[in-house]
Amino acid sequence: MAKPHAKPSGLDHHARTLAAGFAKGRLPRPTPDLERFLLANATEIFAAAEGVCRHMPPAGDDEALGTGYLFLLQILLTGLNERARRGAKDAADLIARFQSDLAGRAAAGEIEGTLLAYLGGALHQAGIAASPELTAVSAALGDDDDAEVLPADIIAVLDEILEACDGDPFELVSSFADGGHLLPEEAKLALIGHLAQNERPDARAAVVLFLQDDSAVLRKAAARALAERASSLSPVDLRRLIAIRNWRPERERADVDAVIQKARAAGVPCAPWPEGAVDELKASAIDGSGAQLLMAVSPVDRKTRRISTIFTRSGINEAMTSPPQPVRTIKQVMGPGTVGPVLGVSRAFVVRMIGHHLGLTVGRGEVPPAGLLQVAETIGGTDWQPSRLDVREVLNELIADLPEELQDPEDIALALADSDDIAMLEDIQDSWFEDDPELEKKVRSASRRARDKMPAKLLQPGGAIGANRARWAELFVFTALWMREGVHDAGADWADLAVVARAVLDGHDLGQIGLMRAIAERSVLDPVEDDDAFQDDPF
């Protein structure tokens, strides 16, 4: 057996592998080895940040490798944030310590402005608000006349960004979201005001997109600024305002309505929707956290295409459309194994899933990212409206299509018992386990003998999995719906999973369901021990 390598080497190994892929224009591959490493090494956020600072220009000279570390940092922070939201105090404490460490190093001059902006962008992508300490240090760096990223004259920098974005408001807002994540709120409000008063049409177009900002304060400021300049809005601005009106909590819709009414009163016509086109629609499998990636390829001309992606997990988390890419590059990016198991899906499926996740987002009082509007305009999303799916209704739809051989009670019992062998789930199930902070603590402290008894207990009504049977049933229902879309690839596997979903939702004994037993067994694996067992795997 190969000698297990130390954790820092594991991080360096994955960063180098990612860098090699980036250099060839490939998207990161979410392999089980990488996922296992990330799961077991949350504290590597410090080493990942150091890797960014060491290799990313201007301090370093290897942008691809620096980007590899930055990608790992973002994923590690995202996982920590998910755990912190579920009440894991150790995850929340680690995030706080990380931000404090960054602030201390930046204040000591060890991290300059450009690199701090990169690291702030990773926090933003992970959905983590910047700490007051880190924001204050970032603002202090901006007072340095020699700083290139956050100088005292922020407005001048913004004008430079406007020029660099060449009239693309989506690129401007995306650049601002990452690079300006550490700015104080007052500075962000001032920037929105400056954009609204700017005579450049793309500046006002960017203010429309700020209505999709994470911050409710900034969204309200953008609505006020647009109301004052409603008569100067373009027909495209008006169309976008109408499109995103329902993509926001009900309490915020009146502000958008006011802008729309003033623009119409001023005689601003509404531009028609662009004719969105799609060559290819695909969707990834749904992992244990409920995450799924929707992908679309759209034609630009004979030699180039655009890729649009929407990342969902209990809502719309990310959405973007790439610049035009050569057809050869598109084929590499969309090729087998690039983003895990994927199936070709219908436009109806995409509309249903986007509507569902829009409903979840708006229902929480949040808004989807501005990039969703860009994707809608690229592929034709005029009918995207918040509409949460009823799990029972979707299940009934699937059950109505079950083949005859799954109608007999004996065949159903056999399908449930053997459900851990559903072929289409082979590349998915590794991520299907109960991810609970308290359970994780118990697993780490339990003896081997005690751990062997845990799976059966988890499946009992009071166990961690038994108590969450509704969540697991929902995951199975939406996975079965996805599998049915790719029926030529998935065969009748969707039907077996639909039978499992019905049994779980209807209160069937989970111990008699092979898939649930497998999930319980994975849930009690110690991630550190599991990672050590694969240290010599050549990722």
XYZ file of C-alpha atoms in Angstrom, residues 88-427:
340
model
C -22.915 23.358 13.441
C -21.074 25.641 15.864
C -17.645 24.312 14.888
C -18.292 25.324 11.263
C -19.445 28.815 12.252
C -16.415 29.214 14.513
C -14.056 28.113 11.737
C -15.544 30.650 9.305
C -15.167 33.400 11.897
C -11.567 32.407 12.604
C -10.804 32.351 8.876
C -12.146 35.863 8.356
C -10.283 37.111 11.428
C -7.071 35.557 10.122
C -7.532 37.236 6.723
C -8.201 40.578 8.373
C -5.105 40.270 10.568
C -2.849 39.314 7.676
C -4.223 42.080 5.468
C -3.770 44.657 8.225
C -0.173 43.477 8.662
C 0.497 43.969 4.953
C 0.808 40.231 4.199
C -2.163 40.258 1.778
C -2.462 43.126 -0.675
C -5.675 44.530 -2.132
C -5.974 42.450 -5.293
C -5.539 39.147 -3.484
C -7.891 40.217 -0.698
C -10.520 40.923 -3.361
C -10.060 37.387 -4.761
C -10.500 35.900 -1.295
C -13.512 38.124 -0.664
C -14.964 36.821 -3.925
C -14.630 33.254 -2.608
C -16.574 34.265 0.501
C -19.250 35.807 -1.727
C -19.519 32.723 -3.929
C -19.900 30.608 -0.781
C -22.741 32.826 0.421
C -20.830 34.105 3.458
C -21.269 37.726 4.510
C -18.016 39.574 5.149
C -17.297 40.160 8.836
C -17.189 43.782 10.102
C -13.488 43.302 10.895
C -12.658 42.158 7.371
C -14.786 44.892 5.805
C -13.011 47.526 7.913
C -9.569 46.283 6.870
C -10.646 46.248 3.221
C -11.880 49.822 3.524
C -8.575 50.835 5.116
C -6.699 49.334 2.185
C -8.899 51.411 -0.097
C -7.588 54.567 1.532
C -4.102 53.775 0.221
C -3.520 55.879 -2.874
C -1.260 53.170 -4.277
C -3.831 50.385 -4.068
C -5.051 49.258 -7.455
C -8.247 47.448 -6.480
C -9.889 49.695 -3.865
C -8.378 53.186 -4.127
C -9.859 56.235 -2.390
C -11.434 57.311 -5.677
C -13.770 54.338 -5.975
C -15.897 56.132 -8.539
C -12.936 56.369 -10.939
C -12.366 52.644 -10.576
C -16.039 51.985 -11.300
C -15.840 54.044 -14.481
C -12.831 51.967 -15.536
C -14.823 48.804 -14.905
C -17.661 50.184 -17.043
C -15.234 50.656 -19.904
C -13.701 47.197 -19.407
C -17.132 45.516 -19.454
C -17.813 47.030 -22.883
C -21.482 47.759 -22.266
C -22.337 44.397 -20.672
C -24.238 45.130 -17.419
C -24.194 41.462 -16.412
C -20.403 41.403 -16.474
C -20.286 44.650 -14.507
C -22.591 43.386 -11.771
C -20.752 40.050 -11.591
C -17.403 41.802 -11.246
C -18.827 44.061 -8.560
C -20.382 41.162 -6.618
C -17.056 39.340 -6.286
C -14.533 42.151 -6.199
C -16.686 44.457 -4.078
C -17.861 41.898 -1.525
C -15.647 43.404 1.168
C -16.701 47.012 0.545
C -18.633 48.758 3.340
C -22.357 49.044 2.699
C -22.117 52.845 2.475
C -19.682 52.529 -0.422
C -21.971 50.083 -2.223
C -24.912 52.462 -1.830
C -22.814 55.310 -3.195
C -21.838 53.223 -6.213
C -25.477 52.431 -7.008
C -26.296 56.131 -6.824
C -23.395 56.952 -9.118
C -24.472 54.337 -11.660
C -28.052 55.627 -11.664
C -26.921 59.190 -12.333
C -24.409 58.155 -14.977
C -25.441 59.054 -18.508
C -24.178 55.750 -19.894
C -27.111 53.409 -20.691
C -25.144 50.373 -19.486
C -24.695 52.039 -16.088
C -28.453 52.380 -15.591
C -28.913 48.850 -16.948
C -26.592 47.657 -14.184
C -28.790 49.359 -11.559
C -31.732 47.278 -12.837
C -29.651 44.158 -12.189
C -28.838 45.368 -8.671
C -32.494 44.668 -7.939
C -31.264 41.057 -7.789
C -28.506 41.753 -5.245
C -28.205 39.601 -2.115
C -28.721 42.650 0.121
C -32.288 43.880 0.641
C -30.847 47.297 1.537
C -29.067 47.558 -1.817
C -32.152 46.310 -3.670
C -34.290 49.007 -2.073
C -31.686 51.663 -2.887
C -31.604 50.497 -6.503
C -35.410 50.736 -6.738
C -35.364 54.287 -5.349
C -32.604 55.335 -7.754
C -34.452 53.834 -10.738
C -37.691 55.562 -9.770
C -35.885 58.909 -9.966
C -34.483 58.111 -13.432
C -37.435 56.106 -14.785
C -37.892 58.333 -17.841
C -34.302 57.643 -18.959
C -34.623 53.858 -18.860
C -34.284 51.931 -22.113
C -36.934 49.582 -23.563
C -34.700 46.649 -22.596
C -34.483 47.973 -19.020
C -38.285 48.064 -18.866
C -38.583 44.520 -20.204
C -36.129 43.310 -17.572
C -38.005 45.096 -14.796
C -41.225 43.376 -15.844
C -39.455 39.999 -16.101
C -37.973 40.100 -12.598
C -40.960 41.682 -10.895
C -42.258 38.309 -9.686
C -38.751 37.026 -8.928
C -38.778 38.866 -5.626
C -40.589 38.712 -2.291
C -44.092 40.186 -2.373
C -43.110 43.002 -0.017
C -40.615 44.290 -2.624
C -42.837 44.124 -5.689
C -44.511 47.481 -5.084
C -41.134 49.247 -5.440
C -40.581 47.643 -8.842
C -44.175 48.348 -9.889
C -43.602 52.035 -9.148
C -40.576 52.139 -11.466
C -42.471 50.315 -14.219
C -45.441 52.697 -13.951
C -43.222 55.796 -14.092
C -41.326 54.462 -17.105
C -44.561 53.694 -18.956
C -45.973 57.123 -18.055
C -42.828 58.673 -19.531
C -43.491 56.847 -22.788
C -40.757 54.205 -22.516
C -41.777 51.263 -24.757
C -41.157 47.672 -23.693
C -38.644 45.803 -25.838
C -39.643 42.359 -27.098
C -37.914 39.328 -25.689
C -34.946 38.113 -27.739
C -35.525 34.876 -29.578
C -33.716 32.486 -27.306
C -32.321 29.375 -28.956
C -31.061 26.086 -27.558
C -29.116 23.317 -29.246
C -28.823 21.133 -26.175
C -30.353 20.928 -22.685
C -28.844 18.767 -19.962
C -29.201 18.312 -16.219
C -26.888 16.704 -13.711
C -27.930 14.213 -11.093
C -29.153 15.571 -7.740
C -26.609 15.012 -4.986
C -27.291 14.361 -1.315
C -27.485 18.075 -0.523
C -30.160 18.537 -3.183
C -27.818 20.308 -5.627
C -28.381 20.044 -9.369
C -26.810 21.749 -12.385
C -28.942 22.687 -15.401
C -26.990 23.345 -18.616
C -27.910 24.735 -22.023
C -25.911 25.209 -25.215
C -27.051 28.064 -27.468
C -25.873 28.912 -30.988
C -24.078 32.193 -31.672
C -22.875 31.556 -35.199
C -21.613 28.615 -37.237
C -18.397 28.271 -35.238
C -19.294 29.388 -31.711
C -21.763 28.579 -28.955
C -22.602 29.813 -25.455
C -23.034 27.656 -22.354
C -25.650 28.698 -19.805
C -25.666 27.097 -16.360
C -28.090 27.280 -13.449
C -27.062 25.785 -10.116
C -29.958 24.898 -7.830
C -30.043 23.767 -4.212
C -33.206 24.622 -2.305
C -33.406 27.666 -4.563
C -31.529 29.312 -7.423
C -27.957 29.664 -6.160
C -25.966 30.613 -9.253
C -26.706 31.331 -12.907
C -24.526 32.541 -15.747
C -23.997 32.524 -19.491
C -20.494 32.221 -20.903
C -19.004 34.364 -23.661
C -19.032 32.731 -27.131
C -16.824 29.626 -27.192
C -15.553 27.489 -30.094
C -17.717 24.438 -30.769
C -14.773 22.173 -29.939
C -14.445 23.726 -26.480
C -18.188 23.351 -25.894
C -17.986 19.636 -26.700
C -15.132 19.181 -24.221
C -16.983 21.029 -21.468
C -20.240 19.168 -22.046
C -18.540 15.811 -22.583
C -19.106 12.706 -20.442
C -17.781 12.886 -16.892
C -17.087 16.615 -16.927
C -19.717 17.465 -14.314
C -20.736 13.978 -13.177
C -23.753 12.018 -14.442
C -25.865 14.121 -16.828
C -28.920 13.390 -18.933
C -30.519 15.194 -21.821
C -33.727 16.850 -20.600
C -36.714 18.635 -22.115
C -37.459 22.342 -21.917
C -40.584 21.462 -19.904
C -38.393 19.799 -17.262
C -36.140 22.860 -17.053
C -39.138 25.187 -16.709
C -40.579 23.051 -13.899
C -37.327 22.887 -11.943
C -36.547 26.589 -12.340
C -40.095 27.466 -11.284
C -39.790 25.227 -8.241
C -36.488 26.667 -7.108
C -37.627 30.220 -7.833
C -40.568 29.513 -5.534
C -38.218 28.323 -2.790
C -35.972 31.376 -3.202
C -38.780 33.936 -3.180
C -40.539 32.108 -0.351
C -37.502 32.694 1.871
C -37.640 36.424 1.171
C -34.649 36.243 -1.174
C -34.064 36.884 -4.879
C -32.283 34.812 -7.538
C -28.957 36.081 -8.931
C -28.940 38.555 -11.811
C -27.357 35.895 -14.007
C -30.705 34.074 -14.154
C -32.071 36.917 -16.265
C -29.090 36.617 -18.602
C -29.746 32.891 -19.011
C -33.459 33.546 -19.595
C -32.653 36.018 -22.359
C -30.162 33.607 -23.928
C -32.278 30.455 -24.029
C -35.801 31.900 -23.871
C -37.175 31.960 -20.343
C -40.259 34.136 -20.777
C -42.363 31.654 -18.784
C -40.102 31.333 -15.730
C -42.278 32.117 -12.732
C -42.071 31.003 -9.080
C -44.122 27.828 -8.755
C -43.139 25.297 -6.084
C -43.782 21.703 -7.012
C -45.932 19.566 -4.739
C -43.905 16.412 -4.064
C -46.981 14.227 -3.687
C -48.445 15.458 -6.979
C -45.198 14.789 -8.846
C -44.986 11.334 -7.243
C -48.563 10.544 -8.287
C -47.632 11.555 -11.831
C -44.735 9.091 -11.774
C -46.744 6.301 -10.161
C -49.418 6.642 -12.857
C -46.772 5.732 -15.444
C -45.369 2.685 -13.619
C -44.947 -0.429 -15.761
C -47.199 -3.402 -15.053
C -44.471 -5.437 -13.379
C -44.302 -2.892 -10.565
C -47.994 -3.116 -9.712
C -47.874 -6.495 -7.944
C -47.192 -6.370 -4.142
C -44.567 -9.131 -4.351
C -42.728 -7.353 -7.156
C -42.894 -4.092 -5.214
C -41.436 -5.752 -2.101
C -38.616 -7.210 -4.200
C -37.930 -3.836 -5.829
C -37.709 -2.196 -2.392
C -35.373 -4.853 -1.004
C -33.036 -4.621 -4.013
C -33.217 -0.847 -4.444
C -29.585 -0.372 -3.402
C -28.689 -1.953 -6.770
C -30.486 0.519 -9.066
C -27.936 0.817 -11.854
C -28.466 4.495 -12.665
C -27.645 5.432 -9.068
C -24.153 3.916 -9.065
C -22.436 7.249 -9.728
